[in-house]
PDB file of C-alpha atoms in Angstrom:
ATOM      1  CA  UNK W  30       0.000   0.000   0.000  1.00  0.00           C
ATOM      2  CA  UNK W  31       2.752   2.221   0.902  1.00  0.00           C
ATOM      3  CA  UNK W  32       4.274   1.775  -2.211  1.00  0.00           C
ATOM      4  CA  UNK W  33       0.853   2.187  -4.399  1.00  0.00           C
ATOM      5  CA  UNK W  34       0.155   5.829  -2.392  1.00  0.00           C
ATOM      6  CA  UNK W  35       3.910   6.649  -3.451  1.00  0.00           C
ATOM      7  CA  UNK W  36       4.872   6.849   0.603  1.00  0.00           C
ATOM      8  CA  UNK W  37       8.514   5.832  -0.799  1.00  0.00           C
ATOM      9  CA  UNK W  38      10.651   7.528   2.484  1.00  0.00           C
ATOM     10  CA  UNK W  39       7.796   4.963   4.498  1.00  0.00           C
ATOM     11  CA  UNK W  40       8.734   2.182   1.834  1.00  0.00           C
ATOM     12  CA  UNK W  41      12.389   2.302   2.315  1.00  0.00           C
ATOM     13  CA  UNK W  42      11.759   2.262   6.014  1.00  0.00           C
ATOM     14  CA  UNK W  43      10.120  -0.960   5.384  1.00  0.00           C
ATOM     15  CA  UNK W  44      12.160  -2.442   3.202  1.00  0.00           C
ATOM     16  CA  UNK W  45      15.267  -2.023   5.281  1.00  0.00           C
ATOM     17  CA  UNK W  46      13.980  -3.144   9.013  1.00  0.00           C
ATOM     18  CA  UNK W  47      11.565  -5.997   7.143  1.00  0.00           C
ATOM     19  CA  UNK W  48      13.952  -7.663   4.779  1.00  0.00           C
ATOM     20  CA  UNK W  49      15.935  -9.651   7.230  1.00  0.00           C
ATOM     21  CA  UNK W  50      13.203 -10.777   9.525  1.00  0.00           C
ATOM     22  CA  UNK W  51      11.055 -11.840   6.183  1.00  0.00           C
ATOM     23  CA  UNK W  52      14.222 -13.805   5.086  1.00  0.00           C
ATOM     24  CA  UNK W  53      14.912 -15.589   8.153  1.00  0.00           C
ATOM     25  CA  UNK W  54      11.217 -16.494   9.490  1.00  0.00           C
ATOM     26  CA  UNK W  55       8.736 -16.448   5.936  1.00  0.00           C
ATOM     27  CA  UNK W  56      10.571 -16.624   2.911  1.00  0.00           C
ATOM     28  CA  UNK W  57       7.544 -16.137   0.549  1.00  0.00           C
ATOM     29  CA  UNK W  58       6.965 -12.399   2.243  1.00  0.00           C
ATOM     30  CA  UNK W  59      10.653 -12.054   1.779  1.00  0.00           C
ATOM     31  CA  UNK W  60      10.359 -12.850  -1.979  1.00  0.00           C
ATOM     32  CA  UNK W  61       6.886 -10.385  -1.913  1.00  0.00           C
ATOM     33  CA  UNK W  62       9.513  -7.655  -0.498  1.00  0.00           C
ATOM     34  CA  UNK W  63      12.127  -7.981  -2.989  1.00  0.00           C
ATOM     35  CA  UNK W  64       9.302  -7.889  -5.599  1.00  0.00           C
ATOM     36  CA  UNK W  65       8.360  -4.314  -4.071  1.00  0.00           C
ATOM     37  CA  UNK W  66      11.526  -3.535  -4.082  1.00  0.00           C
ATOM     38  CA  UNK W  67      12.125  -4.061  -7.943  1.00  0.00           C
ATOM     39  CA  UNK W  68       9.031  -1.988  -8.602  1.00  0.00           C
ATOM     40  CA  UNK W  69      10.258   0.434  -7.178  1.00  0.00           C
ATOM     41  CA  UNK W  70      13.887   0.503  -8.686  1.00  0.00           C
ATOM     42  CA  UNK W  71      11.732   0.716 -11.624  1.00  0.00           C
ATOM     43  CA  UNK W  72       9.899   3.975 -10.203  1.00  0.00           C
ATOM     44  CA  UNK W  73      13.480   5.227  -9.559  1.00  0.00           C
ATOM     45  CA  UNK W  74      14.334   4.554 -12.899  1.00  0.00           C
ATOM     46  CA  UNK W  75      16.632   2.195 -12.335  1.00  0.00           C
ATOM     47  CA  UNK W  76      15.735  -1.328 -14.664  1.00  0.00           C
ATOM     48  CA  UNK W  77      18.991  -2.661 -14.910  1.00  0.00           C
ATOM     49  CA  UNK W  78      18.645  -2.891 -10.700  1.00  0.00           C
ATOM     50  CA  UNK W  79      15.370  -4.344 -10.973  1.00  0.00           C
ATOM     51  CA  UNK W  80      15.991  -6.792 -13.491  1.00  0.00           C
ATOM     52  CA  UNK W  81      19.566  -8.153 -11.391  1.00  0.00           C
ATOM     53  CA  UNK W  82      17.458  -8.535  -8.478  1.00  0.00           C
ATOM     54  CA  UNK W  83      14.688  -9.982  -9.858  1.00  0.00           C
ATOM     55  CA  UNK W  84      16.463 -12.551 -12.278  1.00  0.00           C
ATOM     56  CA  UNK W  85      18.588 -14.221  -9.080  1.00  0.00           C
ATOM     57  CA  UNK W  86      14.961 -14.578  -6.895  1.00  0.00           C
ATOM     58  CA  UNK W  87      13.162 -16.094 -10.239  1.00  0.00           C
ATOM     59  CA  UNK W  88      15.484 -19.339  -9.780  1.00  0.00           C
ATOM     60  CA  UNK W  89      14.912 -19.112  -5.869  1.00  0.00           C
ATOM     61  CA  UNK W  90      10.873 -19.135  -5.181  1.00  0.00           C
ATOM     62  CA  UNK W  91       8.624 -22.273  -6.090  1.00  0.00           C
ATOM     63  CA  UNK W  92       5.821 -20.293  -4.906  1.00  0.00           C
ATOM     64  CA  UNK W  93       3.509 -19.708  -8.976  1.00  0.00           C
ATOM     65  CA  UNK W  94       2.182 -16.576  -7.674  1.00  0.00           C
ATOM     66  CA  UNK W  95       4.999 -15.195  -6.794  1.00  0.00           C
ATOM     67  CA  UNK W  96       7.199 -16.004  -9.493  1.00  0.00           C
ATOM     68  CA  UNK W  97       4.444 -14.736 -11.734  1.00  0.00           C
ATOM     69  CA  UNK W  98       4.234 -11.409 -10.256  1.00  0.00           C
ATOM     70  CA  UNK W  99       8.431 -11.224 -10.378  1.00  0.00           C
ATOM     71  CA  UNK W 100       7.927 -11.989 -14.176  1.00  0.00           C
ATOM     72  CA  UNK W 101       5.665  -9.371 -14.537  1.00  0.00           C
ATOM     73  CA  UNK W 102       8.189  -6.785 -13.060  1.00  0.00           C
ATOM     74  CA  UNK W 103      10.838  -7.911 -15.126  1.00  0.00           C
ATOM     75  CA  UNK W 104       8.357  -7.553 -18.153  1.00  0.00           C
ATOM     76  CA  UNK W 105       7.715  -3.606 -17.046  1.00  0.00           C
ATOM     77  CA  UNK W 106      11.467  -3.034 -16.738  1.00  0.00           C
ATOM     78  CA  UNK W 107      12.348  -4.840 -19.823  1.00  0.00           C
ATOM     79  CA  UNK W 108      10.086  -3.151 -21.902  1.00  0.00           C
ATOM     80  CA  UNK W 109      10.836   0.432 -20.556  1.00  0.00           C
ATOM     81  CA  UNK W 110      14.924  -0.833 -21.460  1.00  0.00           C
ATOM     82  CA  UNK W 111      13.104  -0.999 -24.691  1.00  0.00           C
ATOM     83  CA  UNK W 112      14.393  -5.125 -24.567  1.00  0.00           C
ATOM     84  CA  UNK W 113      11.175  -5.871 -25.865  1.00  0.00           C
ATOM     85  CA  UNK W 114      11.762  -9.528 -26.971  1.00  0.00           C
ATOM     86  CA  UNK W 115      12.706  -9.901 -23.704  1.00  0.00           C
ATOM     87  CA  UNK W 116       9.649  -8.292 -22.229  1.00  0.00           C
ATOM     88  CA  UNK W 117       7.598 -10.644 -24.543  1.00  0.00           C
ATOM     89  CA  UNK W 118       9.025 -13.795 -23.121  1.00  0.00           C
ATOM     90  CA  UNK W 119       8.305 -12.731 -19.521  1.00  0.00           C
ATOM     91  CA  UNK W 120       4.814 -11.952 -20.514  1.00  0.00           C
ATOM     92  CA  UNK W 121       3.989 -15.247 -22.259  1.00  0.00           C
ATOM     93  CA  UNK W 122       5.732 -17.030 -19.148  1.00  0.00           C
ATOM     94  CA  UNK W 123       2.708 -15.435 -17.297  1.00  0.00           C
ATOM     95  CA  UNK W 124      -0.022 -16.471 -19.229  1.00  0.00           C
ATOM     96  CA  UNK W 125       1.259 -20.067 -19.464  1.00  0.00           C
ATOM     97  CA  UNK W 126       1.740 -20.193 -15.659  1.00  0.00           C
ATOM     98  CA  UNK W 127      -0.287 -17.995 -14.157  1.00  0.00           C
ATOM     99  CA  UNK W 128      -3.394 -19.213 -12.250  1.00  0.00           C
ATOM    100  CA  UNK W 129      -4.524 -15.607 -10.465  1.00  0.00           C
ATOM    101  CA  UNK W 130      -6.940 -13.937 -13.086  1.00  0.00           C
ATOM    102  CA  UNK W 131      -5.261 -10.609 -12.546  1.00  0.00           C
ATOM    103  CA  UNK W 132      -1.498 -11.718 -13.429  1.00  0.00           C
ATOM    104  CA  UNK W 133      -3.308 -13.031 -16.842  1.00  0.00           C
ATOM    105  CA  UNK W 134      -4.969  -9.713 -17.275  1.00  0.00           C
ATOM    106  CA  UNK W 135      -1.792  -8.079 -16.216  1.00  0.00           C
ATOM    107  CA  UNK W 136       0.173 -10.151 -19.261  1.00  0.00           C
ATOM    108  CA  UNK W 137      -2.384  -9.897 -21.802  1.00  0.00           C
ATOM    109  CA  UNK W 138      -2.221  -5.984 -21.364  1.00  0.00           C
ATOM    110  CA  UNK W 139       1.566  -5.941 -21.292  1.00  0.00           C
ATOM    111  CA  UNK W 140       1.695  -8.262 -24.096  1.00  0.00           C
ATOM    112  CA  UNK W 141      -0.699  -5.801 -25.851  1.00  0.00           C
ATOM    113  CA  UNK W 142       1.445  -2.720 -25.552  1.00  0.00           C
ATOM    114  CA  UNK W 143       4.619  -4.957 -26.698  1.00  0.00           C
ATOM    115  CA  UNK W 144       2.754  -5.621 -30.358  1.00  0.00           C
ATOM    116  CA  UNK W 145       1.362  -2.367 -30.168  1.00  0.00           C
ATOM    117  CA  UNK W 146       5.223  -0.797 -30.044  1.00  0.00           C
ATOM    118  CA  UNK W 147       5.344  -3.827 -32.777  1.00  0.00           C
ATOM    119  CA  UNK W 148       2.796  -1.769 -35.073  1.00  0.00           C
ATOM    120  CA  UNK W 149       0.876  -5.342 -34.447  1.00  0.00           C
ATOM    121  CA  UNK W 150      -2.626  -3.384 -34.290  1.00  0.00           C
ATOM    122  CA  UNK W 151      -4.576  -6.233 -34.659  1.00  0.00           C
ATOM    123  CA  UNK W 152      -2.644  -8.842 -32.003  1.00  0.00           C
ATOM    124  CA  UNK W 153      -2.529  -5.417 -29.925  1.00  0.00           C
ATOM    125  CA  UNK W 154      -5.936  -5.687 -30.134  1.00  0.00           C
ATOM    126  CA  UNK W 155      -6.664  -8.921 -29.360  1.00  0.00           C
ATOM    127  CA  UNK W 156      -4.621  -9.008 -26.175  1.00  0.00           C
ATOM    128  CA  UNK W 157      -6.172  -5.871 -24.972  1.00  0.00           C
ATOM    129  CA  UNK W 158      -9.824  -7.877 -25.531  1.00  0.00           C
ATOM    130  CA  UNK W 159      -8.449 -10.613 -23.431  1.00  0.00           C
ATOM    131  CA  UNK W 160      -6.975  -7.857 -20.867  1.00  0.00           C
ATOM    132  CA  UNK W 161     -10.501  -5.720 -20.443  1.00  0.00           C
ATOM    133  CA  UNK W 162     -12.723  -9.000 -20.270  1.00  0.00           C
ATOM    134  CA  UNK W 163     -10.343 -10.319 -17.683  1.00  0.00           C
ATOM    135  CA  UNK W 164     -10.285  -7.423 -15.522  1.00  0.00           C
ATOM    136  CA  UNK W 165     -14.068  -6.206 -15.851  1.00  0.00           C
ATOM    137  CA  UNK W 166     -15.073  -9.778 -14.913  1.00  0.00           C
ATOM    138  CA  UNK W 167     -12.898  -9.895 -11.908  1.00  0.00           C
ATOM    139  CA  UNK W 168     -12.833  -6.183 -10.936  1.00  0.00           C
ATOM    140  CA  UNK W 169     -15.257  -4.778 -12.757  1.00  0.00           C
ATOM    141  CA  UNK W 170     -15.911  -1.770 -15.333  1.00  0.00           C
ATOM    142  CA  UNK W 171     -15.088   0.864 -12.656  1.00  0.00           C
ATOM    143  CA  UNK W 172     -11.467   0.010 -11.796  1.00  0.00           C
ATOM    144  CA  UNK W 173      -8.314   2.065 -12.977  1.00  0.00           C
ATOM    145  CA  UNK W 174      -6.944  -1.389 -14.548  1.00  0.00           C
ATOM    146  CA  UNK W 175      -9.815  -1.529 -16.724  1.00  0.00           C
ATOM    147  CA  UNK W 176      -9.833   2.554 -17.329  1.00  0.00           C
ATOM    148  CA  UNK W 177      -6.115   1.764 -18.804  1.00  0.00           C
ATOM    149  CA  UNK W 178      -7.532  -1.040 -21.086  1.00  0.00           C
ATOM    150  CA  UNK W 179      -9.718   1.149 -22.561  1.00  0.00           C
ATOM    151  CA  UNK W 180      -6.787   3.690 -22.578  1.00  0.00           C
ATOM    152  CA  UNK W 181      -4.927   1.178 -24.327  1.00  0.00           C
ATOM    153  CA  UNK W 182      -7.533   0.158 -27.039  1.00  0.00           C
ATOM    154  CA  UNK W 183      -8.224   3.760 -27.697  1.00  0.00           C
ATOM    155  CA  UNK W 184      -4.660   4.116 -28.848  1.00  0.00           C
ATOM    156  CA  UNK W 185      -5.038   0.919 -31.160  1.00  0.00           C
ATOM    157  CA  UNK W 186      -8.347   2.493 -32.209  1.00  0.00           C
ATOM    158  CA  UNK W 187      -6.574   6.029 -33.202  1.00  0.00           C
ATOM    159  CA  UNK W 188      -3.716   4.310 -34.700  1.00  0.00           C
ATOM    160  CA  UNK W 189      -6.114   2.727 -36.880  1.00  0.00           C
ATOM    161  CA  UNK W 190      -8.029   5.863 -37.694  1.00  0.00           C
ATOM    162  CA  UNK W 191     -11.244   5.031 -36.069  1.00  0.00           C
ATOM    163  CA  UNK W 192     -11.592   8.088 -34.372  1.00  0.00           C
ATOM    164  CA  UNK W 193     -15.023   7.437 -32.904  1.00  0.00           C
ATOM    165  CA  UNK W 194     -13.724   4.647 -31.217  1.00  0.00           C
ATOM    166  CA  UNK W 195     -10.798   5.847 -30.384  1.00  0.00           C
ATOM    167  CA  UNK W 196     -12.994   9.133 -28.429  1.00  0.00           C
ATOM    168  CA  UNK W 197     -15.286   6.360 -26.613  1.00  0.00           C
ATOM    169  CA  UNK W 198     -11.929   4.819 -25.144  1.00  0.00           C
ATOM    170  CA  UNK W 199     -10.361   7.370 -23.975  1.00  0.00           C
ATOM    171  CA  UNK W 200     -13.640   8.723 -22.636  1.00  0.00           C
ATOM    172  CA  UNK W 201     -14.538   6.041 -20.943  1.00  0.00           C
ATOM    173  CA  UNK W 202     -11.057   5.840 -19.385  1.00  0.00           C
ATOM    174  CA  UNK W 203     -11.144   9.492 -18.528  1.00  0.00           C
ATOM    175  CA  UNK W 204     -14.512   9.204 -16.599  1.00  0.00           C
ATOM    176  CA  UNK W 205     -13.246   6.108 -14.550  1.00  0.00           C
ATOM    177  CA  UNK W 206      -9.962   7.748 -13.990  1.00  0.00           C
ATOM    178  CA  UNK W 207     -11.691  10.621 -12.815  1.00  0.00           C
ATOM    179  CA  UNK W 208     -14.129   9.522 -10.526  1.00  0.00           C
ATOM    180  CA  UNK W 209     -11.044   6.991  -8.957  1.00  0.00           C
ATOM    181  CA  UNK W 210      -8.811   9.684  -8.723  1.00  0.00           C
ATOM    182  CA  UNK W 211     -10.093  12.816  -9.176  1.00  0.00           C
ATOM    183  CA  UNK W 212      -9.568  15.816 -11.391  1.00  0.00           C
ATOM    184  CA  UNK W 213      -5.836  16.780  -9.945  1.00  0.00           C
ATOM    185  CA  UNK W 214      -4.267  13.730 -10.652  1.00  0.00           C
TER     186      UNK W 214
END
């Protein structure tokens, strides 16, 4: 939570007096840490971090969840290292293992914006389909994640020159961001 409401002097207070009690007495909030903790390289900017911490845990934690949502970080800060090949694999390593609904969505959206870099409209497309009817069954149509889906498809839809579309999209997206977040954000 701390890290989601950007509290990031409270985050490093955390992730300093936490780390070695996690490691020592439950190794799967350990592993949860570090996965904070390469988010948030990422928020710093710093990828290459991220991705060294990440890639030694990977071939430590047996826990599916876990590892999913480590390949999902190391997706993000592949693909902002513009290593989007990379980024791909960890994606489809998500959708082939995951089992939480929200890691899928996660991939399928992540996987989207990879073929939509690509110029891959129409795969962009159909990942951001799988993405929105993921999330808006499991979180429904008023939820940020599915605001950025239709974010995401309006950008497919503008690329493509459907403008109307495109406008409903990024309405949509607007509206949900706005009532979530409000107008300052």
């Amino acid at each position: 939570c701390i890290f989601m409401l950007k509290k990031f002097s409270a985050l490093d207070t955390v992730l300093t007096k936490c780390e070695l009690f996690a490691k020592q007495y439950n190794y799967n909030v350990y592993l949860k840490l570090k996965t904070i903790e390469g988010k948030y390289l990422i928020e710093k900017g710093k990828y290459d971090d991220c991705i060294l911490l990440l890639t030694k845990l990977t071939a430590q934690t047996k826990n599916n969840t876990i590892l999913c949502e480590m390949q999902l970080t190391l997706a993000d800060a592949n693909q902002r290292k513009q290593l989007l090949e990379n980024s791909r694999a960890h994606y489809q390593y998500v959708i082939k293992n995951a089992k939480d609904t929200i890691q899928l969505a996660r991939a399928y959206n992540g996987l989207g914006s990879y073929y939509c870099v690509l110029s891959a409209l129409d795969s962009a497309k159909s990942c951001y389909d799988i993405a929105y009817n993921k999330f808006y069954q499991h979180l429904g149509g008023q939820h940020t994640r599915t605001a950025q889906v239709h974010y995401n498809l309006g950008l497919v839809a503008d690329r493509n020159y459907d403008l109307f579309v495109a406008e409903q999209h990024f309405t949509k997206a607007l509206i949900i961001y706005k009532k979530r977040v409000g107008d300052l954000h």
